[in-house]
PDB file of C-alpha atoms in Angstrom:
ATOM      1  CA  UNK A   1       0.318 -24.260  -4.038  1.00 80.00           C
ATOM      2  CA  UNK A   2      -0.101 -20.438  -2.667  1.00 81.00           C
ATOM      3  CA  UNK A   3      -3.654 -21.391  -1.603  1.00 81.00           C
ATOM      4  CA  UNK A   4      -2.126 -24.284   0.632  1.00 81.00           C
ATOM      5  CA  UNK A   5       0.270 -22.113   2.136  1.00 76.00           C
ATOM      6  CA  UNK A   6      -2.751 -19.872   2.992  1.00 74.00           C
ATOM      7  CA  UNK A   7      -4.343 -22.432   4.398  1.00 74.00           C
ATOM      8  CA  UNK A   8      -1.497 -23.989   6.431  1.00 74.00           C
ATOM      9  CA  UNK A   9      -1.418 -20.356   7.933  1.00 72.00           C
ATOM     10  CA  UNK A  10       2.530 -19.859   5.984  1.00 75.00           C
ATOM     11  CA  UNK A  11       3.675 -16.768   4.433  1.00 77.00           C
ATOM     12  CA  UNK A  12       4.027 -17.001   0.710  1.00 81.00           C
ATOM     13  CA  UNK A  13       7.727 -16.369  -0.726  1.00 87.00           C
ATOM     14  CA  UNK A  14       7.912 -13.174  -1.670  1.00 88.00           C
ATOM     15  CA  UNK A  15       9.599 -14.294  -4.834  1.00 89.00           C
ATOM     16  CA  UNK A  16       6.345 -16.177  -5.409  1.00 89.00           C
ATOM     17  CA  UNK A  17       4.177 -13.121  -5.054  1.00 89.00           C
ATOM     18  CA  UNK A  18       6.893 -10.982  -7.055  1.00 93.00           C
ATOM     19  CA  UNK A  19       6.808 -13.247 -10.179  1.00 92.00           C
ATOM     20  CA  UNK A  20       3.174 -13.187 -10.381  1.00 91.00           C
ATOM     21  CA  UNK A  21       2.910  -9.168  -9.802  1.00 92.00           C
ATOM     22  CA  UNK A  22       5.737  -9.350 -12.804  1.00 93.00           C
ATOM     23  CA  UNK A  23       3.794 -11.706 -14.838  1.00 92.00           C
ATOM     24  CA  UNK A  24       0.201  -9.759 -14.305  1.00 93.00           C
ATOM     25  CA  UNK A  25       2.611  -6.428 -15.029  1.00 92.00           C
ATOM     26  CA  UNK A  26       3.945  -8.050 -18.640  1.00 92.00           C
ATOM     27  CA  UNK A  27       0.362  -9.306 -19.584  1.00 94.00           C
ATOM     28  CA  UNK A  28      -1.559  -6.138 -19.158  1.00 93.00           C
ATOM     29  CA  UNK A  29       0.482  -4.257 -21.831  1.00 90.00           C
ATOM     30  CA  UNK A  30       0.690  -0.847 -19.370  1.00 90.00           C
ATOM     31  CA  UNK A  31       4.002   0.867 -18.640  1.00 85.00           C
ATOM     32  CA  UNK A  32       2.805   2.425 -15.197  1.00 87.00           C
ATOM     33  CA  UNK A  33       1.097   0.354 -12.218  1.00 88.00           C
ATOM     34  CA  UNK A  34       0.103   1.228  -8.953  1.00 90.00           C
ATOM     35  CA  UNK A  35       0.641  -1.524  -6.536  1.00 91.00           C
ATOM     36  CA  UNK A  36      -1.316  -1.462  -3.249  1.00 91.00           C
ATOM     37  CA  UNK A  37      -0.170  -2.388  -0.429  1.00 88.00           C
ATOM     38  CA  UNK A  38       3.179  -4.328  -1.574  1.00 90.00           C
ATOM     39  CA  UNK A  39       6.057  -4.564  -0.620  1.00 92.00           C
ATOM     40  CA  UNK A  40       4.840  -4.921   2.996  1.00 90.00           C
ATOM     41  CA  UNK A  41       7.991  -5.041   3.952  1.00 93.00           C
ATOM     42  CA  UNK A  42      12.080  -4.814   3.829  1.00 95.00           C
ATOM     43  CA  UNK A  43      12.254  -8.369   2.535  1.00 94.00           C
ATOM     44  CA  UNK A  44       9.912  -7.655   0.038  1.00 94.00           C
ATOM     45  CA  UNK A  45      11.123  -4.354  -1.613  1.00 95.00           C
ATOM     46  CA  UNK A  46      14.520  -5.922  -1.676  1.00 95.00           C
ATOM     47  CA  UNK A  47      13.324  -8.835  -3.559  1.00 94.00           C
ATOM     48  CA  UNK A  48      11.010  -6.599  -5.899  1.00 93.00           C
ATOM     49  CA  UNK A  49      13.410  -4.605  -7.161  1.00 93.00           C
ATOM     50  CA  UNK A  50      15.858  -7.835  -7.398  1.00 93.00           C
ATOM     51  CA  UNK A  51      13.594  -9.957  -9.135  1.00 92.00           C
ATOM     52  CA  UNK A  52      12.039  -7.494 -11.490  1.00 91.00           C
ATOM     53  CA  UNK A  53      15.374  -4.455 -11.897  1.00 91.00           C
ATOM     54  CA  UNK A  54      12.199  -2.009 -11.114  1.00 90.00           C
ATOM     55  CA  UNK A  55      12.281   0.710  -8.897  1.00 91.00           C
ATOM     56  CA  UNK A  56       8.906   2.644  -8.076  1.00 92.00           C
ATOM     57  CA  UNK A  57       8.792   6.495  -9.530  1.00 91.00           C
ATOM     58  CA  UNK A  58       7.185   7.309  -6.053  1.00 93.00           C
ATOM     59  CA  UNK A  59       5.511   5.591  -3.284  1.00 94.00           C
ATOM     60  CA  UNK A  60       2.239   6.989  -1.912  1.00 95.00           C
ATOM     61  CA  UNK A  61       2.072   7.162   1.327  1.00 96.00           C
ATOM     62  CA  UNK A  62      -1.328   7.899   3.374  1.00 95.00           C
ATOM     63  CA  UNK A  63      -0.639   9.451   6.870  1.00 95.00           C
ATOM     64  CA  UNK A  64      -3.001   8.465   9.542  1.00 94.00           C
ATOM     65  CA  UNK A  65      -2.955   8.080  13.128  1.00 93.00           C
ATOM     66  CA  UNK A  66      -3.470   4.964  15.243  1.00 92.00           C
ATOM     67  CA  UNK A  67      -5.903   7.024  16.783  1.00 93.00           C
ATOM     68  CA  UNK A  68      -8.249   7.763  13.621  1.00 92.00           C
ATOM     69  CA  UNK A  69      -7.374   4.209  12.115  1.00 88.00           C
ATOM     70  CA  UNK A  70      -8.992   3.209  15.324  1.00 89.00           C
ATOM     71  CA  UNK A  71     -12.184   4.901  14.811  1.00 89.00           C
ATOM     72  CA  UNK A  72     -12.627   4.229  11.491  1.00 87.00           C
ATOM     73  CA  UNK A  73     -11.714   0.791  11.436  1.00 85.00           C
ATOM     74  CA  UNK A  74     -14.404   0.422  14.215  1.00 85.00           C
ATOM     75  CA  UNK A  75     -17.206   2.569  12.889  1.00 85.00           C
ATOM     76  CA  UNK A  76     -17.033   0.542   9.247  1.00 81.00           C
ATOM     77  CA  UNK A  77     -19.544  -1.970  10.718  1.00 69.00           C
ATOM     78  CA  UNK A  78     -18.587  -4.398   7.925  1.00 71.00           C
ATOM     79  CA  UNK A  79     -18.934  -6.972  10.056  1.00 67.00           C
ATOM     80  CA  UNK A  80     -15.229  -8.408  10.267  1.00 72.00           C
ATOM     81  CA  UNK A  81     -13.969 -10.463  12.804  1.00 76.00           C
ATOM     82  CA  UNK A  82     -10.977  -8.579  12.554  1.00 74.00           C
ATOM     83  CA  UNK A  83     -12.063  -5.127  13.427  1.00 75.00           C
ATOM     84  CA  UNK A  84     -11.771  -5.108  16.898  1.00 83.00           C
ATOM     85  CA  UNK A  85      -9.646  -2.990  19.233  1.00 87.00           C
ATOM     86  CA  UNK A  86      -6.992  -6.173  19.943  1.00 88.00           C
ATOM     87  CA  UNK A  87      -6.375  -6.900  16.405  1.00 86.00           C
ATOM     88  CA  UNK A  88      -6.644  -3.356  15.165  1.00 87.00           C
ATOM     89  CA  UNK A  89      -3.638  -2.405  17.563  1.00 91.00           C
ATOM     90  CA  UNK A  90      -1.920  -5.531  16.660  1.00 90.00           C
ATOM     91  CA  UNK A  91      -1.559  -4.639  12.793  1.00 88.00           C
ATOM     92  CA  UNK A  92      -0.821  -0.937  13.665  1.00 91.00           C
ATOM     93  CA  UNK A  93       2.196  -2.524  15.681  1.00 92.00           C
ATOM     94  CA  UNK A  94       2.899  -4.837  12.592  1.00 90.00           C
ATOM     95  CA  UNK A  95       2.912  -2.172  10.243  1.00 91.00           C
ATOM     96  CA  UNK A  96       4.948   0.606  12.585  1.00 94.00           C
ATOM     97  CA  UNK A  97       7.652  -2.182  12.913  1.00 94.00           C
ATOM     98  CA  UNK A  98       7.638  -4.227   9.119  1.00 93.00           C
ATOM     99  CA  UNK A  99       6.423  -1.565   6.251  1.00 94.00           C
ATOM    100  CA  UNK A 100       7.269   1.634   8.195  1.00 96.00           C
ATOM    101  CA  UNK A 101      11.059   0.810   7.371  1.00 97.00           C
ATOM    102  CA  UNK A 102      10.088   0.379   3.336  1.00 96.00           C
ATOM    103  CA  UNK A 103       8.470   3.818   3.675  1.00 96.00           C
ATOM    104  CA  UNK A 104      11.533   5.518   5.000  1.00 97.00           C
ATOM    105  CA  UNK A 105      13.804   3.604   2.734  1.00 97.00           C
ATOM    106  CA  UNK A 106      12.369   5.688   0.029  1.00 96.00           C
ATOM    107  CA  UNK A 107      11.679   8.558   1.648  1.00 97.00           C
ATOM    108  CA  UNK A 108      15.626   8.534   1.922  1.00 97.00           C
ATOM    109  CA  UNK A 109      15.723   8.582  -1.833  1.00 96.00           C
ATOM    110  CA  UNK A 110      12.882  11.411  -1.922  1.00 95.00           C
ATOM    111  CA  UNK A 111      10.248   8.975  -3.709  1.00 94.00           C
ATOM    112  CA  UNK A 112       7.377   9.177  -0.756  1.00 95.00           C
ATOM    113  CA  UNK A 113       4.498  11.399  -1.597  1.00 95.00           C
ATOM    114  CA  UNK A 114       2.785  11.554   1.560  1.00 96.00           C
ATOM    115  CA  UNK A 115      -1.370  12.279   1.631  1.00 96.00           C
ATOM    116  CA  UNK A 116      -3.147  13.655   4.959  1.00 96.00           C
ATOM    117  CA  UNK A 117      -5.701  10.874   4.833  1.00 95.00           C
ATOM    118  CA  UNK A 118      -7.104  11.930   8.437  1.00 94.00           C
ATOM    119  CA  UNK A 119      -8.785  14.712   6.016  1.00 95.00           C
ATOM    120  CA  UNK A 120     -12.422  14.707   4.320  1.00 93.00           C
ATOM    121  CA  UNK A 121     -12.580  11.761   1.675  1.00 92.00           C
ATOM    122  CA  UNK A 122     -12.895  14.833  -1.199  1.00 96.00           C
ATOM    123  CA  UNK A 123      -9.913  16.269   0.287  1.00 96.00           C
ATOM    124  CA  UNK A 124      -7.741  13.296   0.256  1.00 96.00           C
ATOM    125  CA  UNK A 125      -9.308  12.577  -3.412  1.00 96.00           C
ATOM    126  CA  UNK A 126      -7.811  15.736  -4.458  1.00 96.00           C
ATOM    127  CA  UNK A 127      -4.295  15.311  -2.865  1.00 96.00           C
ATOM    128  CA  UNK A 128      -3.853  12.016  -4.642  1.00 95.00           C
ATOM    129  CA  UNK A 129      -4.977  13.491  -8.047  1.00 93.00           C
ATOM    130  CA  UNK A 130      -2.360  16.214  -7.293  1.00 93.00           C
ATOM    131  CA  UNK A 131       0.149  13.699  -6.773  1.00 92.00           C
ATOM    132  CA  UNK A 132      -0.558  11.651  -9.880  1.00 89.00           C
ATOM    133  CA  UNK A 133      -1.122  14.747 -12.040  1.00 87.00           C
ATOM    134  CA  UNK A 134       2.202  16.121 -10.612  1.00 75.00           C
ATOM    135  CA  UNK A 135       3.925  12.546 -12.249  1.00 61.00           C
ATOM    136  CA  UNK A 136       2.007  12.653 -15.472  1.00 57.00           C
ATOM    137  CA  UNK A 137       0.011  16.017 -16.607  1.00 46.00           C
ATOM    138  CA  UNK A 138      -1.419  13.473 -19.170  1.00 41.00           C
ATOM    139  CA  UNK A 139      -3.873  11.846 -16.457  1.00 41.00           C
ATOM    140  CA  UNK A 140      -7.107  12.416 -16.908  1.00 42.00           C
ATOM    141  CA  UNK A 141      -9.352  11.905 -13.721  1.00 42.00           C
ATOM    142  CA  UNK A 142     -12.762  11.135 -13.293  1.00 41.00           C
ATOM    143  CA  UNK A 143     -14.427  11.643  -9.677  1.00 40.00           C
ATOM    144  CA  UNK A 144     -16.319   8.230  -8.406  1.00 41.00           C
ATOM    145  CA  UNK A 145     -17.210  10.208  -5.150  1.00 42.00           C
ATOM    146  CA  UNK A 146     -21.267  10.527  -4.816  1.00 35.00           C
TER     147      UNK A 146
END
């Protein structure tokens, strides 16, 4: 069903995505999770909390200017069709319109941990470790940066 919806250019309903996430979380046997890129909008957020009855401990938000994002995406040279200035700017606009209200919602609850993503990779990684270590002093980190 999901595959067909994607092929047809349709949006997969939040409840379907959330049930898949919830099943994966339950099957993993873990009690802590990092979900990347979700919720993407307020409807996703409200549906996730309603279906799972889970409110995140915190939201990790990587701050990066539009100019820096453009520079990085245009220079990553992965041959992606969507790595062009027009598409990048459209995606950024959609992010600001759709995803920023989610960030603002959690920020009003004191749950947003911001990271300055414009800094060098090593500094960003150290800042992320600090956020997670502050949440759980038992976390053990091993850098995979070379």
